[in-house]
Coordinates of C-alpha atoms in Angstrom, one line a residue:
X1454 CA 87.2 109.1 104.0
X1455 CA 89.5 112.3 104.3
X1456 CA 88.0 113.8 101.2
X1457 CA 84.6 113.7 102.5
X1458 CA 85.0 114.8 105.9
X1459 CA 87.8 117.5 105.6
X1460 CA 85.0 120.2 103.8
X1461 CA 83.1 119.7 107.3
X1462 CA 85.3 119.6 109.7
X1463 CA 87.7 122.7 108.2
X1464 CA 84.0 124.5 108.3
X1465 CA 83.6 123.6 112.5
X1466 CA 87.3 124.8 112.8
X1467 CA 86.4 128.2 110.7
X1468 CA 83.6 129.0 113.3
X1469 CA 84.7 131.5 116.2
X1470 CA 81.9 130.3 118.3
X1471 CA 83.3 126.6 118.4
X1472 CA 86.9 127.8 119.4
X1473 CA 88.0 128.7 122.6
X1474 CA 89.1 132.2 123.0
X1475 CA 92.6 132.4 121.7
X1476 CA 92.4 128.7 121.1
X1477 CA 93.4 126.8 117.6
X1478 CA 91.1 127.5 114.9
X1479 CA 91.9 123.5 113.8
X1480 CA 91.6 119.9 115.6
X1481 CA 93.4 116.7 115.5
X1482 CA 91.9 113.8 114.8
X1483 CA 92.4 110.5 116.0
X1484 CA 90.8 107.1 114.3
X1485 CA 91.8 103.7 116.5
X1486 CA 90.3 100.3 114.5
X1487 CA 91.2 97.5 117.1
X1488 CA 92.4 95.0 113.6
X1489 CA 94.8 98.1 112.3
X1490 CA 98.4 98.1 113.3
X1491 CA 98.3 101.7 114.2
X1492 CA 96.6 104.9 114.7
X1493 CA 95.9 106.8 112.1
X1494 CA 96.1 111.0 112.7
X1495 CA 94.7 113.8 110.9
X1496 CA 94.9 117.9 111.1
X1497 CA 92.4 120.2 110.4
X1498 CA 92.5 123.6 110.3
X1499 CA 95.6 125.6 111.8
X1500 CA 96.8 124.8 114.9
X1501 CA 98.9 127.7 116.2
X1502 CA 97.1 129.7 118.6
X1503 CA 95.0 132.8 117.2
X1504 CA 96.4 135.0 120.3
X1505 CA 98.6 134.9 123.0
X1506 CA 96.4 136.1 126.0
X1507 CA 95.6 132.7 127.0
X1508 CA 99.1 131.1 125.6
X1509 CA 99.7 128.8 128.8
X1510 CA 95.9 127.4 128.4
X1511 CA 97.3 125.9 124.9
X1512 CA 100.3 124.7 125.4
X1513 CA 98.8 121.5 125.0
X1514 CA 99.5 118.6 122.6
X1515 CA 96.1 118.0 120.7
X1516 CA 97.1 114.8 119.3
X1517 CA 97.9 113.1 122.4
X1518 CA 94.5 114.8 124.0
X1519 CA 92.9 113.0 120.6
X1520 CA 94.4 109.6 121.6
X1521 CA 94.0 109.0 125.2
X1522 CA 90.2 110.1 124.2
X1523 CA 89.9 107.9 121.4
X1524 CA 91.1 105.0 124.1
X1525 CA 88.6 105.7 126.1
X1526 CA 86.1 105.7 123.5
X1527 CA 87.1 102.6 122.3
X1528 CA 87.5 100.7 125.7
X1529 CA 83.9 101.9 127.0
X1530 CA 82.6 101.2 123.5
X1531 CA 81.0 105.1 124.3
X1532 CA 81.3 108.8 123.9
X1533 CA 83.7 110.3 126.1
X1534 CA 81.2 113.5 126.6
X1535 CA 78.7 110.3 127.9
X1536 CA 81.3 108.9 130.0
X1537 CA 82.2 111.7 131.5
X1538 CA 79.3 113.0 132.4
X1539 CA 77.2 110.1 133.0
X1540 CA 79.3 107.2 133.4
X1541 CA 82.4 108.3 135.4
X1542 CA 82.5 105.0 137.4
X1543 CA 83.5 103.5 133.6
X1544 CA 87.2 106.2 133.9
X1545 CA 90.2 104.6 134.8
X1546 CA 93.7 106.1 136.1
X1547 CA 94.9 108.2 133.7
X1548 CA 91.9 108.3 131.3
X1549 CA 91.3 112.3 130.1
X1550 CA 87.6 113.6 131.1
X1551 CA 87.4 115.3 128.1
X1552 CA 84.4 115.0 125.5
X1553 CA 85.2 114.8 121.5
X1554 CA 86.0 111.1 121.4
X1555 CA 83.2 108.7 120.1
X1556 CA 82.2 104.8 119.7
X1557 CA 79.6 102.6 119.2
X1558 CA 81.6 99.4 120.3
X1559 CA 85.1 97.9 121.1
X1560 CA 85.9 97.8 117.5
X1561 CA 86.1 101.4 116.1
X1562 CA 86.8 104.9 117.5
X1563 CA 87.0 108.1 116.5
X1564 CA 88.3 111.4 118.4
X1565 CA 89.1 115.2 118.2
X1566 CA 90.7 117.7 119.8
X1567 CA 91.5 121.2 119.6
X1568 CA 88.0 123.2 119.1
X1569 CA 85.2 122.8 122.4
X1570 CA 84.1 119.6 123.4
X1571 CA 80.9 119.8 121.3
X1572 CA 82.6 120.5 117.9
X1573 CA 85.5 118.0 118.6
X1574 CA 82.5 115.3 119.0
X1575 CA 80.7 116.6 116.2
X1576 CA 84.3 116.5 113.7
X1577 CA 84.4 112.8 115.7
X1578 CA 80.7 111.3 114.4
X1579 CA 81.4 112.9 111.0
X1580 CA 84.4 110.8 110.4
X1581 CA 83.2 107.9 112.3
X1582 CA 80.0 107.9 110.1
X1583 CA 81.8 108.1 107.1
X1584 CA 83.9 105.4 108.0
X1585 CA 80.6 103.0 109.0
X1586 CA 79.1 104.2 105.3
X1587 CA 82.0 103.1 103.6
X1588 CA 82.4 99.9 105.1
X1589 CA 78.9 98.9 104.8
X1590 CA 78.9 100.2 101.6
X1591 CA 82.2 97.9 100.4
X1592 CA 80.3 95.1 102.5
X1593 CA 77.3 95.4 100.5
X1594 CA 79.6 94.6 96.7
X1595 CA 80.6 91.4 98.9
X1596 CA 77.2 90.5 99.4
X1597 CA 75.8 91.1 96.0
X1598 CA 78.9 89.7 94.3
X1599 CA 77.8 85.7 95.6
X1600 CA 80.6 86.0 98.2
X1601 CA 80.0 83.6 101.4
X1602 CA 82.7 85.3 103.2
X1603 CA 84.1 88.1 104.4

């Protein structure tokens, strides 16, 4: 899954117009299966900040931004940007208000953070499209192959 997504996703984080000013010019990415263990984290791009005008604005830990979205994501079975700004009776206590985190049910959930909301989300659906392809794809050899089960 890494190997497909990372050519994207470094491309959103080389793009000046998807940062914030003095922001990272990389994301963290978050992937939350309900029947995994654990999370599993990724880093695109570079992380330190690209200037120092707006230092206090980034003092900010992009993995656990990732999480707590990917949480909500994955609780609301929605995007956070939808939740947020169409579903807000859906937050809880504690939940970030952040877009960049992504779902299509209570199952799967993928999230970003570190770039604007828009290109988090967009880094989010790549991943968590590659992921659906690749288990539907490995589903598919099960079917074909005369299995019953899964």
């Amino acid at each position: 899954m890494e190997q497909l997504a990372r050519p994207a996703i470094e491309r959103l984080c080389e793009q000046d117009d998807l940062r914030y000013p003095d922001g990272p010019a990389g994301l963290v990415l978050v992937v939350l299966y309900t029947k995994a263990p654990k999370a599993l984290h990724f880093k695109f791009g570079e992380l330190q900040r690209v200037g120092k005008k707006h230092w206090h604005k980034w003092n900010a830990d992009f993995d656990d931004v990732a999480f707590r979205k990917a949480l909500v994501a994955l609780r609301t079975g929605r995007p956070t940007s939808e939740i947020a700004g169409q579903r807000s009776w859906l937050l809880e206590h504690g939940d970030t208000v952040y877009g960049g985190g992504v779902a299509e049910d209570n199952a799967l959930a993928v999230a970003a953070s570190g770039l604007k909301e828009e290109a988090d989300e967009a880094a989010a659906w790549t991943v968590y499209n590659i992921i659906a392809m690749l288990v539907n794809l490995e589903f598919k050899k099960l079917k074909t192959s005369g299995t019953d089960n899964v």
